[in-house]
PDB file of C-alpha atoms in Angstrom:
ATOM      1  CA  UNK A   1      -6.637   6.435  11.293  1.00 68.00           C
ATOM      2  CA  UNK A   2      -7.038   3.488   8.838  1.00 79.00           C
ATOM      3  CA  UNK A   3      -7.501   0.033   8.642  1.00 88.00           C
ATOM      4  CA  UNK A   4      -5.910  -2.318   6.434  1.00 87.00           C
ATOM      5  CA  UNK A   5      -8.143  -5.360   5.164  1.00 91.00           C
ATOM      6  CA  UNK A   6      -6.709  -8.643   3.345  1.00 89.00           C
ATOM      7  CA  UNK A   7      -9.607 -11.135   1.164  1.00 92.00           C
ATOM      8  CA  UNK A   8      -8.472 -14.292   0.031  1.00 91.00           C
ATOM      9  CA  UNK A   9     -10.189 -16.322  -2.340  1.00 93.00           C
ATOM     10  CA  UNK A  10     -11.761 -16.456  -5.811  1.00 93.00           C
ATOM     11  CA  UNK A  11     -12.189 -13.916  -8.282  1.00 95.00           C
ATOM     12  CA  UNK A  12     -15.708 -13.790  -7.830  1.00 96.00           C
ATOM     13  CA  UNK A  13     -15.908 -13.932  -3.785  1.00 96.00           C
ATOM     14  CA  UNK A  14     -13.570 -11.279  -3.802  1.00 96.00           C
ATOM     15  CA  UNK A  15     -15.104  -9.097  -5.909  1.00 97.00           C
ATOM     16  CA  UNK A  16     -18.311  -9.452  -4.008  1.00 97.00           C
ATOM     17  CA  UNK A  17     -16.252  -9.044  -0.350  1.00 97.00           C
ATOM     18  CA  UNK A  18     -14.750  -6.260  -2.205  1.00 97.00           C
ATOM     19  CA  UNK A  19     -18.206  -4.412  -3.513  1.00 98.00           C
ATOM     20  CA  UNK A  20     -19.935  -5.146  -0.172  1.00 98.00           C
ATOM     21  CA  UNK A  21     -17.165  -3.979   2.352  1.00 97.00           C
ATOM     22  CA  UNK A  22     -16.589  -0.401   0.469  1.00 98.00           C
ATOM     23  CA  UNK A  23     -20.601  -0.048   0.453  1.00 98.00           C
ATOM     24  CA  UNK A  24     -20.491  -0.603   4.252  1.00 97.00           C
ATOM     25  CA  UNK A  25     -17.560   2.085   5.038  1.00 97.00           C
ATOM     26  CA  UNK A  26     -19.671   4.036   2.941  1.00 97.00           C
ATOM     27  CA  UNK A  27     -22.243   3.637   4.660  1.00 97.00           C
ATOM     28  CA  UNK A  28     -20.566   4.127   8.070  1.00 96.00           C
ATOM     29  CA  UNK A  29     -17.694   6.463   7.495  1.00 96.00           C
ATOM     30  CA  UNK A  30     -17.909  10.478   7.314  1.00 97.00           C
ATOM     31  CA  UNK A  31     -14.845  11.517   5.768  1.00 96.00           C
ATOM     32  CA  UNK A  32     -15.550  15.195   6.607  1.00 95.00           C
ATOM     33  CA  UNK A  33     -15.057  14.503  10.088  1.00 94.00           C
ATOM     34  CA  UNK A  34     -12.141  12.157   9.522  1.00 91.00           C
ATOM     35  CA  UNK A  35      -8.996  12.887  10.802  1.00 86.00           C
ATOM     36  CA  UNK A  36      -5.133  10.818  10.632  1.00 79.00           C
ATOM     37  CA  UNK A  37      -1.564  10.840   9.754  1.00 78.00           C
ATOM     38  CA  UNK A  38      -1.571   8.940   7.206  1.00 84.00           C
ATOM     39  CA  UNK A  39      -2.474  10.164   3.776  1.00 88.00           C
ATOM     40  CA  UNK A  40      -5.876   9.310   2.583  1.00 93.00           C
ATOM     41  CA  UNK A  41      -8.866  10.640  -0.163  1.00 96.00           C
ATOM     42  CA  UNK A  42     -11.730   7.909   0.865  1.00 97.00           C
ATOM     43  CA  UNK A  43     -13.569   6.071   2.957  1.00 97.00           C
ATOM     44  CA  UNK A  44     -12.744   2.921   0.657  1.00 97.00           C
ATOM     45  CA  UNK A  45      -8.930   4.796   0.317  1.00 97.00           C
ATOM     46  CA  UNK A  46      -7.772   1.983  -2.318  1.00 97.00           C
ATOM     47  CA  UNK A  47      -8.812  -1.463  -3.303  1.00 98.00           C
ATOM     48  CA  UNK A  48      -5.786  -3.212  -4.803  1.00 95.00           C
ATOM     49  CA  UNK A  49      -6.251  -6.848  -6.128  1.00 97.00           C
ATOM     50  CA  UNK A  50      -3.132  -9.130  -5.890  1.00 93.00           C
ATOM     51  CA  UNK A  51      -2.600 -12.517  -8.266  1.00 91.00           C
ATOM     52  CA  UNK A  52      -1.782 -14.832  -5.678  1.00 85.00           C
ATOM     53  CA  UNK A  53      -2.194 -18.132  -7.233  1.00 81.00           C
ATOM     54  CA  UNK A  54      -4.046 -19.646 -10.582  1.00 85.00           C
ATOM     55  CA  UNK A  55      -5.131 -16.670 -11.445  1.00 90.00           C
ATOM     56  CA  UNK A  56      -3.411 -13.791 -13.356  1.00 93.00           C
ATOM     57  CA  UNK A  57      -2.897 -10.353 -13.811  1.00 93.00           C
ATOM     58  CA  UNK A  58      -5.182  -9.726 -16.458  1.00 95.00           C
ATOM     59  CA  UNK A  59      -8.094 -11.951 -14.300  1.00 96.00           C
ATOM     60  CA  UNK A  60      -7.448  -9.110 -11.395  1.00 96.00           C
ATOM     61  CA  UNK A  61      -7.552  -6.184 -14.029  1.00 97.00           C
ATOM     62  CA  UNK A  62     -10.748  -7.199 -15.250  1.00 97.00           C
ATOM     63  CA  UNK A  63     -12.406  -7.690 -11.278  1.00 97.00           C
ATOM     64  CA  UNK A  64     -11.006  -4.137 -10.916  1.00 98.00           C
ATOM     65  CA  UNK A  65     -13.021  -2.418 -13.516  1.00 98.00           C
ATOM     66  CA  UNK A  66     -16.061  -3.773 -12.264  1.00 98.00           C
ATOM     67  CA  UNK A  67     -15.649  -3.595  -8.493  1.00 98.00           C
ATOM     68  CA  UNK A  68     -15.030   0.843  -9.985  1.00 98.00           C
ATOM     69  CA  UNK A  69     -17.931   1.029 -12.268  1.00 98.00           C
ATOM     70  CA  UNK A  70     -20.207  -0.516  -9.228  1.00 98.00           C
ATOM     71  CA  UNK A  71     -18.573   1.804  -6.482  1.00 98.00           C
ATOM     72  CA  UNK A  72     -18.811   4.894  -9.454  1.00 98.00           C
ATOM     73  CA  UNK A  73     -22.565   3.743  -9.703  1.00 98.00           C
ATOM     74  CA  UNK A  74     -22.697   5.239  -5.869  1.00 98.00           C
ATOM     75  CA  UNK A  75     -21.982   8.922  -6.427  1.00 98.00           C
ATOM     76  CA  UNK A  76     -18.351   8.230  -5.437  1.00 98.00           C
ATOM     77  CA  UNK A  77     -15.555   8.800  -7.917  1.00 98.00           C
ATOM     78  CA  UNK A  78     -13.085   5.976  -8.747  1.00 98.00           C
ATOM     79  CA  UNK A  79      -9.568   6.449 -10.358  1.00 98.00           C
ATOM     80  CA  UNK A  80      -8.050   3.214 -11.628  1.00 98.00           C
ATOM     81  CA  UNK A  81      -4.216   2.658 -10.601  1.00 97.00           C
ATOM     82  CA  UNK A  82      -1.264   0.824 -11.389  1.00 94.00           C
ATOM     83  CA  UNK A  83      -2.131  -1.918 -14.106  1.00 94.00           C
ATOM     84  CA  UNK A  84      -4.879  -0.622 -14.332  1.00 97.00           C
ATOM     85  CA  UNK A  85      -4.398   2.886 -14.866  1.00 96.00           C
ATOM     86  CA  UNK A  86      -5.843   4.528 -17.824  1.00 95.00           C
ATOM     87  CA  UNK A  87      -2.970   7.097 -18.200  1.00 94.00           C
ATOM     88  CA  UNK A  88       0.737   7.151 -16.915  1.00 93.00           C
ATOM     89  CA  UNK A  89       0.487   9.768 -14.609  1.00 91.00           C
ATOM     90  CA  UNK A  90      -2.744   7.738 -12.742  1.00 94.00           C
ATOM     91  CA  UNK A  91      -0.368   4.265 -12.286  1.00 93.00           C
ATOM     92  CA  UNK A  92       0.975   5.698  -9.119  1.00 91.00           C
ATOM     93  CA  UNK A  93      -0.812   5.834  -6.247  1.00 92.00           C
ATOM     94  CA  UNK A  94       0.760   8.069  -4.552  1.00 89.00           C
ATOM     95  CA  UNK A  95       0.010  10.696  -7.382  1.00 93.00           C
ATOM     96  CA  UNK A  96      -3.787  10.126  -7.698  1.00 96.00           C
ATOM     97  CA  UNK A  97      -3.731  10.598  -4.031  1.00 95.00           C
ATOM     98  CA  UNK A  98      -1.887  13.968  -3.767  1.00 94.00           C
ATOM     99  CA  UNK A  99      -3.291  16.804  -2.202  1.00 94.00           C
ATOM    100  CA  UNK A 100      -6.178  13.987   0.185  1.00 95.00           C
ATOM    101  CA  UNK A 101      -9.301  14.531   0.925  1.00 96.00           C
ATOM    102  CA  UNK A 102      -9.382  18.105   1.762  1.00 96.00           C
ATOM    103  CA  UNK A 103      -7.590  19.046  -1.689  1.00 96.00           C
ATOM    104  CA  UNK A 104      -9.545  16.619  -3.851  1.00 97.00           C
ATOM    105  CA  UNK A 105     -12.911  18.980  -3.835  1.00 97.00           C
ATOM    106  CA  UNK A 106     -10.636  21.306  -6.311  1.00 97.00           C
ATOM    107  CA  UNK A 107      -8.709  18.739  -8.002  1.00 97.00           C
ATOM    108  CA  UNK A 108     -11.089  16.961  -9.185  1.00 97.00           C
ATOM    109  CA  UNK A 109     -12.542  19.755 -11.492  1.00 96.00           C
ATOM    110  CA  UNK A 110      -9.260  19.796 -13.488  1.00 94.00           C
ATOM    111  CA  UNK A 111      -9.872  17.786 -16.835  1.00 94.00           C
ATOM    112  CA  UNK A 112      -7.066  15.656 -15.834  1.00 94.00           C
ATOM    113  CA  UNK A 113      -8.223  14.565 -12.849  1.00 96.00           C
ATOM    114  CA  UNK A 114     -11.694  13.339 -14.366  1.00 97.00           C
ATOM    115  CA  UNK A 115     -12.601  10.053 -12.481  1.00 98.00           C
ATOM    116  CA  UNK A 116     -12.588   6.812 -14.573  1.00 98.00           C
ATOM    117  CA  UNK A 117     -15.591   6.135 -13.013  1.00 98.00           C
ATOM    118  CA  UNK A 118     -18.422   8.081 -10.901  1.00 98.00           C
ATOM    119  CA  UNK A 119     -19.302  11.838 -10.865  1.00 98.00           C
ATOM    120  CA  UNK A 120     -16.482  14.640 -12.030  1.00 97.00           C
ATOM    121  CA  UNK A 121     -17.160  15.719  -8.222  1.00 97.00           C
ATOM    122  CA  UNK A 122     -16.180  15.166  -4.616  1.00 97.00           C
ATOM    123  CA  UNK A 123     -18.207  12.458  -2.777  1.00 98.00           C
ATOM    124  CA  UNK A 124     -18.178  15.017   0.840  1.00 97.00           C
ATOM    125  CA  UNK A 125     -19.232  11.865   3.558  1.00 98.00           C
ATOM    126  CA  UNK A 126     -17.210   9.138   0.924  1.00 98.00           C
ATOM    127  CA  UNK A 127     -14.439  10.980  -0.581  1.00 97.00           C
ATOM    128  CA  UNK A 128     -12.773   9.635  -3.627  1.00 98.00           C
ATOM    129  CA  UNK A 129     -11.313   5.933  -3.963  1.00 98.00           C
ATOM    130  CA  UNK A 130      -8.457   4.112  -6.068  1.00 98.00           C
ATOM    131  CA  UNK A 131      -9.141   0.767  -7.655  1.00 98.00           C
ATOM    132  CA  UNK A 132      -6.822  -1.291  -9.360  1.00 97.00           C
ATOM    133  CA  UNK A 133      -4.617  -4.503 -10.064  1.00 97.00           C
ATOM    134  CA  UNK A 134      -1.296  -4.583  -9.593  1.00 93.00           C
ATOM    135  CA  UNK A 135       1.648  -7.477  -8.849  1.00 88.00           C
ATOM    136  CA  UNK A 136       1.533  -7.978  -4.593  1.00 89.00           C
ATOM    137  CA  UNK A 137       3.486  -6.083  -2.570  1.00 90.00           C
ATOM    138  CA  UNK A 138       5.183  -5.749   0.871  1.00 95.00           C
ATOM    139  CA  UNK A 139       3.827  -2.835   3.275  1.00 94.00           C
ATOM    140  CA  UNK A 140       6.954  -2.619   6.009  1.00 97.00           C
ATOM    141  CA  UNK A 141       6.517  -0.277   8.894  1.00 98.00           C
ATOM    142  CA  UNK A 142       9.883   0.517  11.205  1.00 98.00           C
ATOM    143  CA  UNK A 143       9.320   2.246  14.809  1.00 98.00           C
ATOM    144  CA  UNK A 144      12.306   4.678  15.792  1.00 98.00           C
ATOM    145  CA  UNK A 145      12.899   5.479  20.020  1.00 97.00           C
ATOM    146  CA  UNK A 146      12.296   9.146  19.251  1.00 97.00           C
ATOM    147  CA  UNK A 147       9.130  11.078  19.289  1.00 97.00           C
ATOM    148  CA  UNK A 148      10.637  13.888  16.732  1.00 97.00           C
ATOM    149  CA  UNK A 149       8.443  12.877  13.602  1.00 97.00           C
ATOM    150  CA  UNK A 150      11.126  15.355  11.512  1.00 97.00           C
ATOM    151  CA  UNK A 151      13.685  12.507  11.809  1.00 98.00           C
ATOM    152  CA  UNK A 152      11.187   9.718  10.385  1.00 98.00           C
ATOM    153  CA  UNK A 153      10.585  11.915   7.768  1.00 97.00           C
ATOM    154  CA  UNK A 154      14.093  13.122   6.625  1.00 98.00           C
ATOM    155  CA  UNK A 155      14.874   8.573   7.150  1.00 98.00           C
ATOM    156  CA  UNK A 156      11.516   8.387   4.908  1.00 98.00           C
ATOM    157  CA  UNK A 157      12.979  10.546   2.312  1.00 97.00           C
ATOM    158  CA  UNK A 158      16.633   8.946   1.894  1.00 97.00           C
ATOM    159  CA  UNK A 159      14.662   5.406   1.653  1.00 98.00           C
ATOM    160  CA  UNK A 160      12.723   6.156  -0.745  1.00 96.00           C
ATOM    161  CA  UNK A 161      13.183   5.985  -4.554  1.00 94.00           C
ATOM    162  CA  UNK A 162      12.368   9.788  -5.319  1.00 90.00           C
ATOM    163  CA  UNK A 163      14.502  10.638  -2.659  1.00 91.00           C
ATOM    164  CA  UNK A 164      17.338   8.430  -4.538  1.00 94.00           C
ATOM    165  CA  UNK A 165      16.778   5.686  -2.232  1.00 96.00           C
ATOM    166  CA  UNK A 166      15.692   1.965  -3.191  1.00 97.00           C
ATOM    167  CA  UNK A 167      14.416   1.400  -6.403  1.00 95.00           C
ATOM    168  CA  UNK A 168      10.940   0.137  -5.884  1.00 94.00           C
ATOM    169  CA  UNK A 169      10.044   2.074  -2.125  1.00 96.00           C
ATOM    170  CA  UNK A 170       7.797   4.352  -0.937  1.00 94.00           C
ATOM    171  CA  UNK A 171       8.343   5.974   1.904  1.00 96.00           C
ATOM    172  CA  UNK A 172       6.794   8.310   4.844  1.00 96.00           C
ATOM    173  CA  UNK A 173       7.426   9.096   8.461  1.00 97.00           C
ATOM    174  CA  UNK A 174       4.253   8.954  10.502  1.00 96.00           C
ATOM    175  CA  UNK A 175       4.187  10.140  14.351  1.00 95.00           C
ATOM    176  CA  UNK A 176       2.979   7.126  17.143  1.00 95.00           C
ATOM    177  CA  UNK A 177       1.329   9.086  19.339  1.00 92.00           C
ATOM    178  CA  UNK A 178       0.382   6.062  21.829  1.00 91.00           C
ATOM    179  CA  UNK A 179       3.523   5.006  22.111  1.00 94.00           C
ATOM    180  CA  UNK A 180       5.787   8.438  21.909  1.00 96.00           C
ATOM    181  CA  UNK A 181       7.757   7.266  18.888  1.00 97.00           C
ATOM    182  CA  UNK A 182       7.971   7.577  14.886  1.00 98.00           C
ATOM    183  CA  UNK A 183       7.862   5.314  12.171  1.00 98.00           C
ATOM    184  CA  UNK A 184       9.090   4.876   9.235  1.00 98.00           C
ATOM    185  CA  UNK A 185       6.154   3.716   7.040  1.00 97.00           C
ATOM    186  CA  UNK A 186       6.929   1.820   3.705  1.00 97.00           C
ATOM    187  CA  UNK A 187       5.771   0.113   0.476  1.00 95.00           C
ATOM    188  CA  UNK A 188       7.898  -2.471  -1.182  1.00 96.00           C
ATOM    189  CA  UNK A 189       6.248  -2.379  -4.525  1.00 91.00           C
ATOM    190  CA  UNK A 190       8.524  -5.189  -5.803  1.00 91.00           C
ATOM    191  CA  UNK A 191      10.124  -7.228  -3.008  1.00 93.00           C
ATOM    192  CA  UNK A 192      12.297  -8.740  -5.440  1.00 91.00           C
ATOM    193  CA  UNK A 193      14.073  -6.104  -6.756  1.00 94.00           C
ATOM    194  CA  UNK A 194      14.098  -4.159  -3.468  1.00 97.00           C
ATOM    195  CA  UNK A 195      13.740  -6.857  -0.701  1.00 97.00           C
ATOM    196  CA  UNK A 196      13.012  -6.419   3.127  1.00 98.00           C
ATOM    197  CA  UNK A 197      15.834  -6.862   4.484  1.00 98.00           C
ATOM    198  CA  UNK A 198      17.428  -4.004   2.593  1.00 98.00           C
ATOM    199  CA  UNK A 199      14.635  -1.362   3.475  1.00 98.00           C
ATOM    200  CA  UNK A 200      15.620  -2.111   7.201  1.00 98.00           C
ATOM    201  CA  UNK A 201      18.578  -2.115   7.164  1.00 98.00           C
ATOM    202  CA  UNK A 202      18.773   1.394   5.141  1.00 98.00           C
ATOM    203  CA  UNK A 203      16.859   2.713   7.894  1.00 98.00           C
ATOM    204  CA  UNK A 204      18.802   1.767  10.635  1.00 98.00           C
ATOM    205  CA  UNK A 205      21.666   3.102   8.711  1.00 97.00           C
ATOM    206  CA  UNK A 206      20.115   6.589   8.155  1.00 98.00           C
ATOM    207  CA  UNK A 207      18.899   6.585  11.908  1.00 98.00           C
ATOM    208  CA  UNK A 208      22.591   6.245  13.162  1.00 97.00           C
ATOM    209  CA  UNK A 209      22.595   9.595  11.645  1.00 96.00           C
ATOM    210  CA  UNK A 210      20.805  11.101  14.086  1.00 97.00           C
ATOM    211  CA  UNK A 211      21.403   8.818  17.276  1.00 97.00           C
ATOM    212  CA  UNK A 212      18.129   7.214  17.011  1.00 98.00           C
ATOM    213  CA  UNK A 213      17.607   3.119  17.024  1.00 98.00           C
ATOM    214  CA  UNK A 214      15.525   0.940  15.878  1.00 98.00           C
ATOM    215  CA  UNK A 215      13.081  -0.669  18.486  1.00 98.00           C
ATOM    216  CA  UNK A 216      10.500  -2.743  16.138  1.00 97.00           C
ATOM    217  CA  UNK A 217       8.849  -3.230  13.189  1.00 97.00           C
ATOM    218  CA  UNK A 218       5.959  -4.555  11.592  1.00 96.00           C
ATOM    219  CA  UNK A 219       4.022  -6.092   8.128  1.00 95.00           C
ATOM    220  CA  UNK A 220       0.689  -4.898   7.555  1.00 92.00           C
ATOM    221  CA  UNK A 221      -1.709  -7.688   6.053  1.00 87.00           C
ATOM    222  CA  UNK A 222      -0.171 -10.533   4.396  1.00 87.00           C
ATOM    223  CA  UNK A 223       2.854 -10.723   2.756  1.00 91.00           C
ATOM    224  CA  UNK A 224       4.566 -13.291   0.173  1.00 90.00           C
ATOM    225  CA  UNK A 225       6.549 -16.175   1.632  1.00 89.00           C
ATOM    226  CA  UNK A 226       9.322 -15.742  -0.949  1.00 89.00           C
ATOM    227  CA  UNK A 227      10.109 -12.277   0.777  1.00 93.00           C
ATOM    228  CA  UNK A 228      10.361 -13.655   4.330  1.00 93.00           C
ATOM    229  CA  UNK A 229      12.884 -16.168   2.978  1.00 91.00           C
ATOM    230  CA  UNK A 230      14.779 -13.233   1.407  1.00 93.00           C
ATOM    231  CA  UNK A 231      15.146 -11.654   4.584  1.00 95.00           C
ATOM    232  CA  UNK A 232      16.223 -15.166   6.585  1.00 92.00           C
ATOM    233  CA  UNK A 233      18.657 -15.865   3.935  1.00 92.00           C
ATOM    234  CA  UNK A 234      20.283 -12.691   4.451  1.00 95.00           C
ATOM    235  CA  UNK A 235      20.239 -12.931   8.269  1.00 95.00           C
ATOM    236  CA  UNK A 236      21.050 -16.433   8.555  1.00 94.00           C
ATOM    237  CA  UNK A 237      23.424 -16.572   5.551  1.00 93.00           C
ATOM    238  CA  UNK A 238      21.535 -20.070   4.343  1.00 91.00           C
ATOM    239  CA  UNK A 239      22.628 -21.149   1.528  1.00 89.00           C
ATOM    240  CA  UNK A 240      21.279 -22.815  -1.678  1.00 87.00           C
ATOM    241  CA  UNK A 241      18.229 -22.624   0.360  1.00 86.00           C
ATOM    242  CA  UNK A 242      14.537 -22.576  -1.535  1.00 84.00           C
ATOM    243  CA  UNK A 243      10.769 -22.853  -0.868  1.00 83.00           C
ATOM    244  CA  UNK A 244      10.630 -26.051  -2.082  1.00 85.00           C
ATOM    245  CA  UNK A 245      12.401 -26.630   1.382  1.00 89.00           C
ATOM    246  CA  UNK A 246       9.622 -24.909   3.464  1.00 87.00           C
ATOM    247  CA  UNK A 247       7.373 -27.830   4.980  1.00 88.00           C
ATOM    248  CA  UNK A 248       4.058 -25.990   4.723  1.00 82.00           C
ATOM    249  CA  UNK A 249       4.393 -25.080   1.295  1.00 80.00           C
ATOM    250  CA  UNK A 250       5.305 -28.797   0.395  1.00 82.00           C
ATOM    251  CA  UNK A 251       2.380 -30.321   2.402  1.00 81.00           C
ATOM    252  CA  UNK A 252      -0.229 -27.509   0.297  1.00 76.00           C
ATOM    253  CA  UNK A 253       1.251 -28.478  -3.006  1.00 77.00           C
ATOM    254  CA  UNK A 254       0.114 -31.641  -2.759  1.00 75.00           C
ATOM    255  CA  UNK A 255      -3.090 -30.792  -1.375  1.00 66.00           C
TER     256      UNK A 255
END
C-alpha cells in the first residue's frame, strides 16, 4: 500500500526532488479512499533526509524545515521528527503517526498535536506528513512460511525495543496477501548498535517458537555498506576485515 522512494544527490536537488515528488502524490493520491497494512497518515507519509557524505546533520536539518514550511504552504500539515523534532514526544515517528489517517481528523485538534507547519486541521485527499533529518537507517523486512499474521506480530513484538527486544528496532508484523505469508517488518534506527544480522537472527529464534521458518527477506531502498559488512563478518567469521578492503569503495575514493 506504499512505496518507498530513495534521492541521492545535493542538498539543493534533493530538496527540489523532495518538494516536487510530495506535490505530485498530492496531486494524485486520495487518502480517503486509501487503504493498506502498513501504518500510514499521508500521501507524502514521511520525508526523512539522510547525511550520506560531505554533508552533515545540521545541512539535512535545515533542508527539512524548508521542504515542511513549503508542503505546510499547501493546506497539508507537517510535523517535524527525529532531529528535527520540536518537542521530545514528536522525535519518534512512530508516535506522531499513532492513531493514521483515520484517527488524525481528531488528533490533530489537541494543542499538542498542533502541526509545526500547515493548518491545525486534517488535509482529507492529503492527510498529514512527517518531515525530518535524522542519522540513516536500515529498513529490514523478514517473510515467515505461515499465513497467521498473529505470529508476525507476537515475533514483531519480542524484536522490538518496547517489547524489550533490540535496542534501536522497530518492529511490526504485516500480512502478504500475494504470497500467503507474514512478515516481520523492521527499522534499524542505528545499525551499529543493533546490526542486521542480529534482527534476523532474533527472528528466526522467536519463530522456532511457533514452528514457523524463515523463507526470505528483504532491504527496502538503500542501505549503508558498513551494515552489509556487519552482517558478512558475522556469517563468514572474517576477520580484521574493513571497507578500506572493499574494491568499489577504494576505486570511488579516489575518484
Amino acid at each position: 500500500n506504499r512505496t518507498v522512494l530513495t534521492m541521492i544527490g545535493s542538498p539543493e536537488q534533493i530538496k527540489k526532488a523532495a518538494i516536487n515528488t510530495a506535490k505530485k502524490a498530492a496531486e494524485l493520491i486520495d487518502m480517503s479512499k486509501h487503504q493498506g497494512a502498513h501504518p500510514r497518515m499521508g500521501a507524502t507519509d514521511v520525508i526523512p533526509f539522510t547525511p550520506v557524505s560531505n554533508v552533515s546533520i545540521g545541512e539535512c536539518k535545515e533542508v527539512a524545515l524548508e521542504v515542511a514550511a513549503e508542503i505546510g504552504s499547501w493546506g497539508i500539515p507537517v510535523y517535524l521528527y527525529e532531529d528535527s523534532a520540536t518537542r521530545p514526544e514528536r522525535r519518534n515517528l512512530a508516535d506522531i503517526r499513532k492513531g493514521q489517517y483515520e484517527g488524525f481528523f481528531e488528533k490533530i485538534k489537541g494543542e499538542e498535536w498542533k502541526p509545526d507547519f500547515g493548518p491545525q486541521e486534517m488535509n482529507v485527499k492529503s492527510g498529514a506528513t512527517a518531515v525530518g533529518a535524522r542519522v540513516p537507517l536500515v529498513a529490514f523486512n523478514v517473510n515467515l512460511d505461515t499465513p497467521d499474521v498473529e505470529i508476525a506480530d507476537k515475533i514483531a513484538k519480542k524484536v522490538r525495543y518496547i517489547g524489550g527486544g533490540l535496542r534501536y528496532v522497530k518492529a511490526i508484523g504485516l500480512k502478504l496477501e500475494e504470497r500467503n505469508q507474514t512478515q516481520v517488518s523492521m527499522n534499524l534506527v542505528n545499525y551499529e548498535k543493533s546490526a542486521v544480522y542480529q534482527a534476523f537472527e532474533m527472528v528466526k529464534m522467536e519463530a522456532k517458537r511457533y514452528g514457523v521458518n524463515v523463507v526470505g527477506s528483504e532491504v527496502i531502498g538503500t542501505v549503508p555498506m558498513k551494515a552489509l559488512l556487519d552482517v558478512a563478518e558475522y556469517y563468514l567469521q572474517i576477520e580484521g576485515f574493513s571497507l578500506d578492503q572493499i574494491l568499489e569503495k577504494r576505486l570511488l575514493d579516489v575518484q
